[in-house]
Amino acid sequence: MYVYGYYNMSYWLLIILSLVLGGITQAYINRTYKRWSRVPATAGATGEEVARRMLDSEGASQVGITHVAGHLTDFYDPRDNMLHLSSENYTGGSVASVAVACHEAGHAVQTARGYMPGRVRTALVPVVNFTQNTWMFVLVIGMFMGLMGLVRLAVIFFAFSVIFQLVTLPVEIDASRRAVQYLKSTGSGIDQRGARQVLTAAALTYAAAALISVLQLLYLMGQTDRRN
């Protein structure tokens, strides 16, 4: 394992950077969400109700909405064509709840309209599910057996995860744009401003994760080249 940097200063700097960026972005989104969860949305409705209105108005009325346990566990699943909203955002009527619910509705609208980056991301899911679960195993085997072909294969597997994260960024940003645009047209300035802040904070977590993944990929590629 020495070859890939367990005693390499650049490896530890990468680990520290990952922890710092992850901690900062997570703290920022939690603080922003908490702030706007205290502000009632002017729509006078729950996140589920506002998301339903957005879906109906944007041509995605066939999409269902249900609730899921956990905090900020909201997601849209194109496989069952359902919004899965955490209980606080499903029943809550705050600016934060409405913003998150509309963001997930934005993903459903992307699917309904054939948004190309979203289609690419969906197509990558089965590939990434496989490579994410196997790249480290292949890397370790290649390192201990001295098989550089396996090491390079592991790096290629990891690269798929990086590509997936990079494709995810415009998909998330576009869903947030759709949410803010909808709230701008149907709500008030406070709804729009709060939604933009909450969803920008969420986008930063994706950007930080993508940055760390790119740096890690470059590190692995550099270490592999040095061993050739």
PDB file of C-alpha atoms in Angstrom:
ATOM      1  CA  MET A   1       0.000   0.000   0.000  1.00  0.00           C
ATOM      2  CA  TYR A   2       3.062   2.210   0.329  1.00  0.00           C
ATOM      3  CA  VAL A   3       3.149   2.652  -3.452  1.00  0.00           C
ATOM      4  CA  TYR A   4      -0.122   4.593  -3.475  1.00  0.00           C
ATOM      5  CA  GLY A   5       0.793   7.011  -0.773  1.00  0.00           C
ATOM      6  CA  TYR A   6      -0.067   5.925   2.738  1.00  0.00           C
ATOM      7  CA  TYR A   7       3.278   7.505   3.686  1.00  0.00           C
ATOM      8  CA  ASN A   8       3.103  10.171   1.012  1.00  0.00           C
ATOM      9  CA  MET A   9       2.541  13.770   2.113  1.00  0.00           C
ATOM     10  CA  SER A  10       0.415  14.593  -0.949  1.00  0.00           C
ATOM     11  CA  TYR A  11      -1.893  11.700  -0.064  1.00  0.00           C
ATOM     12  CA  TRP A  12      -2.460  13.047   3.444  1.00  0.00           C
ATOM     13  CA  LEU A  13      -2.977  16.572   2.141  1.00  0.00           C
ATOM     14  CA  LEU A  14      -5.690  15.188  -0.140  1.00  0.00           C
ATOM     15  CA  ILE A  15      -7.354  13.433   2.803  1.00  0.00           C
ATOM     16  CA  ILE A  16      -7.230  16.590   4.928  1.00  0.00           C
ATOM     17  CA  LEU A  17      -8.626  18.708   2.081  1.00  0.00           C
ATOM     18  CA  SER A  18     -11.463  16.220   1.608  1.00  0.00           C
ATOM     19  CA  LEU A  19     -12.384  16.346   5.292  1.00  0.00           C
ATOM     20  CA  VAL A  20     -12.173  20.138   5.490  1.00  0.00           C
ATOM     21  CA  LEU A  21     -14.205  20.790   2.335  1.00  0.00           C
ATOM     22  CA  GLY A  22     -16.763  18.170   3.274  1.00  0.00           C
ATOM     23  CA  GLY A  23     -17.153  19.577   6.764  1.00  0.00           C
ATOM     24  CA  ILE A  24     -17.444  23.180   5.587  1.00  0.00           C
ATOM     25  CA  THR A  25     -20.023  22.496   2.889  1.00  0.00           C
ATOM     26  CA  GLN A  26     -22.096  20.228   5.141  1.00  0.00           C
ATOM     27  CA  ALA A  27     -22.095  22.807   7.935  1.00  0.00           C
ATOM     28  CA  TYR A  28     -23.064  25.522   5.459  1.00  0.00           C
ATOM     29  CA  ILE A  29     -26.035  23.654   4.036  1.00  0.00           C
ATOM     30  CA  ASN A  30     -27.248  22.654   7.511  1.00  0.00           C
ATOM     31  CA  ARG A  31     -27.042  26.252   8.730  1.00  0.00           C
ATOM     32  CA  THR A  32     -28.739  27.645   5.611  1.00  0.00           C
ATOM     33  CA  TYR A  33     -31.502  25.048   5.675  1.00  0.00           C
ATOM     34  CA  LYS A  34     -32.093  25.606   9.386  1.00  0.00           C
ATOM     35  CA  ARG A  35     -32.338  29.367   8.880  1.00  0.00           C
ATOM     36  CA  TRP A  36     -34.906  29.169   6.090  1.00  0.00           C
ATOM     37  CA  SER A  37     -36.838  26.361   7.763  1.00  0.00           C
ATOM     38  CA  ARG A  38     -37.985  29.002  10.280  1.00  0.00           C
ATOM     39  CA  VAL A  39     -39.423  31.240   7.538  1.00  0.00           C
ATOM     40  CA  PRO A  40     -42.931  30.338   6.302  1.00  0.00           C
ATOM     41  CA  ALA A  41     -43.334  30.239   2.538  1.00  0.00           C
ATOM     42  CA  THR A  42     -45.847  32.721   1.171  1.00  0.00           C
ATOM     43  CA  ALA A  43     -47.566  29.943  -0.779  1.00  0.00           C
ATOM     44  CA  GLY A  44     -49.317  28.885   2.415  1.00  0.00           C
ATOM     45  CA  ALA A  45     -48.902  25.222   1.496  1.00  0.00           C
ATOM     46  CA  THR A  46     -46.675  22.262   2.297  1.00  0.00           C
ATOM     47  CA  GLY A  47     -43.659  21.204   0.267  1.00  0.00           C
ATOM     48  CA  GLU A  48     -45.674  18.312  -1.141  1.00  0.00           C
ATOM     49  CA  GLU A  49     -48.506  20.608  -2.246  1.00  0.00           C
ATOM     50  CA  VAL A  50     -46.215  23.159  -3.904  1.00  0.00           C
ATOM     51  CA  ALA A  51     -44.244  20.401  -5.642  1.00  0.00           C
ATOM     52  CA  ARG A  52     -47.536  18.954  -6.888  1.00  0.00           C
ATOM     53  CA  ARG A  53     -48.492  22.319  -8.353  1.00  0.00           C
ATOM     54  CA  MET A  54     -45.110  22.659 -10.038  1.00  0.00           C
ATOM     55  CA  LEU A  55     -45.311  19.170 -11.538  1.00  0.00           C
ATOM     56  CA  ASP A  56     -48.802  19.803 -12.881  1.00  0.00           C
ATOM     57  CA  SER A  57     -47.858  23.176 -14.370  1.00  0.00           C
ATOM     58  CA  GLU A  58     -44.650  21.852 -15.968  1.00  0.00           C
ATOM     59  CA  GLY A  59     -46.167  18.867 -17.751  1.00  0.00           C
ATOM     60  CA  ALA A  60     -45.157  16.197 -15.244  1.00  0.00           C
ATOM     61  CA  SER A  61     -48.534  15.519 -13.648  1.00  0.00           C
ATOM     62  CA  GLN A  62     -47.993  11.745 -13.906  1.00  0.00           C
ATOM     63  CA  VAL A  63     -45.251  11.909 -11.268  1.00  0.00           C
ATOM     64  CA  GLY A  64     -46.251  10.734  -7.789  1.00  0.00           C
ATOM     65  CA  ILE A  65     -45.093  12.061  -4.424  1.00  0.00           C
ATOM     66  CA  THR A  66     -44.426  10.121  -1.242  1.00  0.00           C
ATOM     67  CA  HIS A  67     -42.454  10.669   1.943  1.00  0.00           C
ATOM     68  CA  VAL A  68     -39.308   8.975   3.174  1.00  0.00           C
ATOM     69  CA  ALA A  69     -37.666   8.832   6.590  1.00  0.00           C
ATOM     70  CA  GLY A  70     -34.598  10.860   7.487  1.00  0.00           C
ATOM     71  CA  HIS A  71     -33.282  14.411   7.355  1.00  0.00           C
ATOM     72  CA  LEU A  72     -32.705  15.901   3.879  1.00  0.00           C
ATOM     73  CA  THR A  73     -33.075  12.455   2.309  1.00  0.00           C
ATOM     74  CA  ASP A  74     -35.200  13.835  -0.521  1.00  0.00           C
ATOM     75  CA  PHE A  75     -34.744  12.447  -4.032  1.00  0.00           C
ATOM     76  CA  TYR A  76     -36.513  11.799  -7.311  1.00  0.00           C
ATOM     77  CA  ASP A  77     -36.375   8.239  -8.639  1.00  0.00           C
ATOM     78  CA  PRO A  78     -37.025   7.930 -12.400  1.00  0.00           C
ATOM     79  CA  ARG A  79     -37.492   4.168 -11.995  1.00  0.00           C
ATOM     80  CA  ASP A  80     -40.790   4.561 -10.132  1.00  0.00           C
ATOM     81  CA  ASN A  81     -41.386   8.148 -11.324  1.00  0.00           C
ATOM     82  CA  MET A  82     -41.866   9.340  -7.752  1.00  0.00           C
ATOM     83  CA  LEU A  83     -40.659  12.217  -5.625  1.00  0.00           C
ATOM     84  CA  HIS A  84     -39.507  10.870  -2.268  1.00  0.00           C
ATOM     85  CA  LEU A  85     -39.622  13.758   0.197  1.00  0.00           C
ATOM     86  CA  SER A  86     -38.366  13.645   3.774  1.00  0.00           C
ATOM     87  CA  SER A  87     -41.147  14.112   6.306  1.00  0.00           C
ATOM     88  CA  GLU A  88     -40.031  17.638   7.222  1.00  0.00           C
ATOM     89  CA  ASN A  89     -40.224  18.761   3.601  1.00  0.00           C
ATOM     90  CA  TYR A  90     -43.311  16.717   2.731  1.00  0.00           C
ATOM     91  CA  THR A  91     -45.460  18.257   5.467  1.00  0.00           C
ATOM     92  CA  GLY A  92     -43.483  21.411   6.202  1.00  0.00           C
ATOM     93  CA  GLY A  93     -44.478  24.781   4.775  1.00  0.00           C
ATOM     94  CA  SER A  94     -41.240  26.687   5.248  1.00  0.00           C
ATOM     95  CA  VAL A  95     -39.211  28.323   2.490  1.00  0.00           C
ATOM     96  CA  ALA A  96     -36.592  25.589   2.928  1.00  0.00           C
ATOM     97  CA  SER A  97     -39.152  22.790   2.640  1.00  0.00           C
ATOM     98  CA  VAL A  98     -40.732  24.276  -0.464  1.00  0.00           C
ATOM     99  CA  ALA A  99     -37.308  24.897  -2.050  1.00  0.00           C
ATOM    100  CA  VAL A 100     -36.145  21.304  -1.584  1.00  0.00           C
ATOM    101  CA  ALA A 101     -39.477  19.861  -2.745  1.00  0.00           C
ATOM    102  CA  CYS A 102     -39.444  22.007  -5.877  1.00  0.00           C
ATOM    103  CA  HIS A 103     -35.829  21.068  -6.562  1.00  0.00           C
ATOM    104  CA  GLU A 104     -36.807  17.398  -6.632  1.00  0.00           C
ATOM    105  CA  ALA A 105     -39.790  18.300  -8.796  1.00  0.00           C
ATOM    106  CA  GLY A 106     -37.264  19.944 -11.111  1.00  0.00           C
ATOM    107  CA  HIS A 107     -35.595  16.559 -11.598  1.00  0.00           C
ATOM    108  CA  ALA A 108     -38.944  15.031 -12.512  1.00  0.00           C
ATOM    109  CA  VAL A 109     -39.544  17.801 -15.053  1.00  0.00           C
ATOM    110  CA  GLN A 110     -36.095  17.100 -16.517  1.00  0.00           C
ATOM    111  CA  THR A 111     -37.104  13.478 -17.073  1.00  0.00           C
ATOM    112  CA  ALA A 112     -40.478  14.424 -18.531  1.00  0.00           C
ATOM    113  CA  ARG A 113     -38.823  16.765 -21.015  1.00  0.00           C
ATOM    114  CA  GLY A 114     -35.908  14.500 -21.910  1.00  0.00           C
ATOM    115  CA  TYR A 115     -33.214  16.767 -20.465  1.00  0.00           C
ATOM    116  CA  MET A 116     -30.027  15.380 -22.058  1.00  0.00           C
ATOM    117  CA  PRO A 117     -27.540  15.640 -19.125  1.00  0.00           C
ATOM    118  CA  GLY A 118     -30.149  13.925 -16.957  1.00  0.00           C
ATOM    119  CA  ARG A 119     -30.493  11.115 -19.489  1.00  0.00           C
ATOM    120  CA  VAL A 120     -26.709  10.696 -19.592  1.00  0.00           C
ATOM    121  CA  ARG A 121     -26.576  10.589 -15.794  1.00  0.00           C
ATOM    122  CA  THR A 122     -29.309   7.943 -15.645  1.00  0.00           C
ATOM    123  CA  ALA A 123     -27.516   5.853 -18.271  1.00  0.00           C
ATOM    124  CA  LEU A 124     -24.322   5.961 -16.186  1.00  0.00           C
ATOM    125  CA  VAL A 125     -25.992   4.729 -12.983  1.00  0.00           C
ATOM    126  CA  PRO A 126     -25.647   0.939 -13.563  1.00  0.00           C
ATOM    127  CA  VAL A 127     -22.044   1.347 -14.725  1.00  0.00           C
ATOM    128  CA  VAL A 128     -21.107   3.503 -11.745  1.00  0.00           C
ATOM    129  CA  ASN A 129     -22.865   1.183  -9.298  1.00  0.00           C
ATOM    130  CA  PHE A 130     -20.541  -1.577 -10.507  1.00  0.00           C
ATOM    131  CA  THR A 131     -17.312   0.428 -10.687  1.00  0.00           C
ATOM    132  CA  GLN A 132     -17.803   2.125  -7.311  1.00  0.00           C
ATOM    133  CA  ASN A 133     -18.112  -1.255  -5.616  1.00  0.00           C
ATOM    134  CA  THR A 134     -15.132  -2.829  -7.352  1.00  0.00           C
ATOM    135  CA  TRP A 135     -12.445  -0.244  -8.104  1.00  0.00           C
ATOM    136  CA  MET A 136     -10.775  -0.325  -4.681  1.00  0.00           C
ATOM    137  CA  PHE A 137     -10.795  -4.139  -4.604  1.00  0.00           C
ATOM    138  CA  VAL A 138      -9.189  -4.287  -8.066  1.00  0.00           C
ATOM    139  CA  LEU A 139      -6.634  -1.640  -7.019  1.00  0.00           C
ATOM    140  CA  VAL A 140      -5.553  -3.545  -3.901  1.00  0.00           C
ATOM    141  CA  ILE A 141      -5.252  -6.827  -5.796  1.00  0.00           C
ATOM    142  CA  GLY A 142      -3.204  -5.155  -8.519  1.00  0.00           C
ATOM    143  CA  MET A 143      -0.891  -3.471  -6.012  1.00  0.00           C
ATOM    144  CA  PHE A 144      -0.149  -6.539  -3.910  1.00  0.00           C
ATOM    145  CA  MET A 145       0.299  -8.794  -6.927  1.00  0.00           C
ATOM    146  CA  GLY A 146       2.327  -6.222  -8.840  1.00  0.00           C
ATOM    147  CA  LEU A 147      -0.079  -6.290 -11.776  1.00  0.00           C
ATOM    148  CA  MET A 148      -0.056  -2.795 -13.241  1.00  0.00           C
ATOM    149  CA  GLY A 149      -2.758  -3.786 -15.715  1.00  0.00           C
ATOM    150  CA  LEU A 150      -5.182  -4.295 -12.821  1.00  0.00           C
ATOM    151  CA  VAL A 151      -4.044  -1.043 -11.237  1.00  0.00           C
ATOM    152  CA  ARG A 152      -4.768   0.861 -14.432  1.00  0.00           C
ATOM    153  CA  LEU A 153      -8.144  -0.876 -14.692  1.00  0.00           C
ATOM    154  CA  ALA A 154      -8.970   0.239 -11.148  1.00  0.00           C
ATOM    155  CA  VAL A 155      -8.124   3.840 -12.051  1.00  0.00           C
ATOM    156  CA  ILE A 156     -10.381   3.593 -15.121  1.00  0.00           C
ATOM    157  CA  PHE A 157     -13.178   2.244 -12.905  1.00  0.00           C
ATOM    158  CA  PHE A 158     -12.711   5.177 -10.531  1.00  0.00           C
ATOM    159  CA  ALA A 159     -12.771   7.581 -13.479  1.00  0.00           C
ATOM    160  CA  PHE A 160     -16.369   6.546 -14.186  1.00  0.00           C
ATOM    161  CA  SER A 161     -17.329   7.792 -10.720  1.00  0.00           C
ATOM    162  CA  VAL A 162     -15.629  11.106 -11.434  1.00  0.00           C
ATOM    163  CA  ILE A 163     -17.426  11.442 -14.766  1.00  0.00           C
ATOM    164  CA  PHE A 164     -20.703  10.676 -13.012  1.00  0.00           C
ATOM    165  CA  GLN A 165     -20.115  13.417 -10.457  1.00  0.00           C
ATOM    166  CA  LEU A 166     -19.174  15.922 -13.145  1.00  0.00           C
ATOM    167  CA  VAL A 167     -22.337  15.096 -15.111  1.00  0.00           C
ATOM    168  CA  THR A 168     -24.357  15.401 -11.896  1.00  0.00           C
ATOM    169  CA  LEU A 169     -23.341  19.047 -11.394  1.00  0.00           C
ATOM    170  CA  PRO A 170     -25.276  20.561 -14.348  1.00  0.00           C
ATOM    171  CA  VAL A 171     -28.219  18.250 -13.594  1.00  0.00           C
ATOM    172  CA  GLU A 172     -28.442  19.529 -10.012  1.00  0.00           C
ATOM    173  CA  ILE A 173     -27.909  23.151 -11.009  1.00  0.00           C
ATOM    174  CA  ASP A 174     -30.623  22.935 -13.663  1.00  0.00           C
ATOM    175  CA  ALA A 175     -33.101  21.376 -11.212  1.00  0.00           C
ATOM    176  CA  SER A 176     -32.423  24.216  -8.772  1.00  0.00           C
ATOM    177  CA  ARG A 177     -32.838  26.776 -11.559  1.00  0.00           C
ATOM    178  CA  ARG A 178     -36.237  25.319 -12.421  1.00  0.00           C
ATOM    179  CA  ALA A 179     -37.285  25.399  -8.761  1.00  0.00           C
ATOM    180  CA  VAL A 180     -36.246  29.023  -8.248  1.00  0.00           C
ATOM    181  CA  GLN A 181     -37.870  30.071 -11.526  1.00  0.00           C
ATOM    182  CA  TYR A 182     -41.136  28.418 -10.542  1.00  0.00           C
ATOM    183  CA  LEU A 183     -41.146  30.030  -7.092  1.00  0.00           C
ATOM    184  CA  LYS A 184     -40.343  33.382  -8.668  1.00  0.00           C
ATOM    185  CA  SER A 185     -43.413  33.131 -10.880  1.00  0.00           C
ATOM    186  CA  THR A 186     -45.791  31.866  -8.183  1.00  0.00           C
ATOM    187  CA  GLY A 187     -44.452  33.088  -4.848  1.00  0.00           C
ATOM    188  CA  SER A 188     -42.827  36.203  -3.488  1.00  0.00           C
ATOM    189  CA  GLY A 189     -39.327  37.611  -3.313  1.00  0.00           C
ATOM    190  CA  ILE A 190     -38.711  35.947   0.039  1.00  0.00           C
ATOM    191  CA  ASP A 191     -39.480  32.532  -1.421  1.00  0.00           C
ATOM    192  CA  GLN A 192     -37.187  33.094  -4.368  1.00  0.00           C
ATOM    193  CA  ARG A 193     -34.317  34.483  -2.279  1.00  0.00           C
ATOM    194  CA  GLY A 194     -34.547  31.756   0.339  1.00  0.00           C
ATOM    195  CA  ALA A 195     -34.796  28.975  -2.226  1.00  0.00           C
ATOM    196  CA  ARG A 196     -31.770  30.276  -4.070  1.00  0.00           C
ATOM    197  CA  GLN A 197     -29.701  30.332  -0.877  1.00  0.00           C
ATOM    198  CA  VAL A 198     -30.772  26.852   0.226  1.00  0.00           C
ATOM    199  CA  LEU A 199     -30.216  25.279  -3.177  1.00  0.00           C
ATOM    200  CA  THR A 200     -26.906  27.076  -3.744  1.00  0.00           C
ATOM    201  CA  ALA A 201     -25.668  25.642  -0.455  1.00  0.00           C
ATOM    202  CA  ALA A 202     -26.739  22.181  -1.594  1.00  0.00           C
ATOM    203  CA  ALA A 203     -24.993  22.639  -4.952  1.00  0.00           C
ATOM    204  CA  LEU A 204     -21.740  23.471  -3.169  1.00  0.00           C
ATOM    205  CA  THR A 205     -21.702  19.996  -1.614  1.00  0.00           C
ATOM    206  CA  TYR A 206     -21.835  18.444  -5.093  1.00  0.00           C
ATOM    207  CA  ALA A 207     -19.147  20.818  -6.363  1.00  0.00           C
ATOM    208  CA  ALA A 208     -16.856  20.021  -3.432  1.00  0.00           C
ATOM    209  CA  ALA A 209     -17.325  16.269  -3.891  1.00  0.00           C
ATOM    210  CA  ALA A 210     -16.585  16.561  -7.615  1.00  0.00           C
ATOM    211  CA  LEU A 211     -13.451  18.609  -6.956  1.00  0.00           C
ATOM    212  CA  ILE A 212     -12.110  16.086  -4.460  1.00  0.00           C
ATOM    213  CA  SER A 213     -12.844  13.216  -6.842  1.00  0.00           C
ATOM    214  CA  VAL A 214     -11.004  14.949  -9.693  1.00  0.00           C
ATOM    215  CA  LEU A 215      -7.982  15.574  -7.455  1.00  0.00           C
ATOM    216  CA  GLN A 216      -8.024  11.969  -6.283  1.00  0.00           C
ATOM    217  CA  LEU A 217      -8.191  10.731  -9.870  1.00  0.00           C
ATOM    218  CA  LEU A 218      -5.256  12.940 -10.862  1.00  0.00           C
ATOM    219  CA  TYR A 219      -3.315  11.644  -7.867  1.00  0.00           C
ATOM    220  CA  LEU A 220      -3.977   7.999  -8.797  1.00  0.00           C
ATOM    221  CA  MET A 221      -3.067   8.642 -12.426  1.00  0.00           C
ATOM    222  CA  GLY A 222       0.157  10.330 -11.351  1.00  0.00           C
ATOM    223  CA  GLN A 223       1.107   7.456  -9.062  1.00  0.00           C
ATOM    224  CA  THR A 224       0.359   4.924 -11.796  1.00  0.00           C
ATOM    225  CA  ASP A 225       2.518   6.795 -14.330  1.00  0.00           C
ATOM    226  CA  ARG A 226       5.395   6.900 -11.868  1.00  0.00           C
ATOM    227  CA  ARG A 227       5.282   3.115 -11.525  1.00  0.00           C
ATOM    228  CA  ASN A 228       5.469   2.498 -15.280  1.00  0.00           C
TER     229      ASN A 228
END
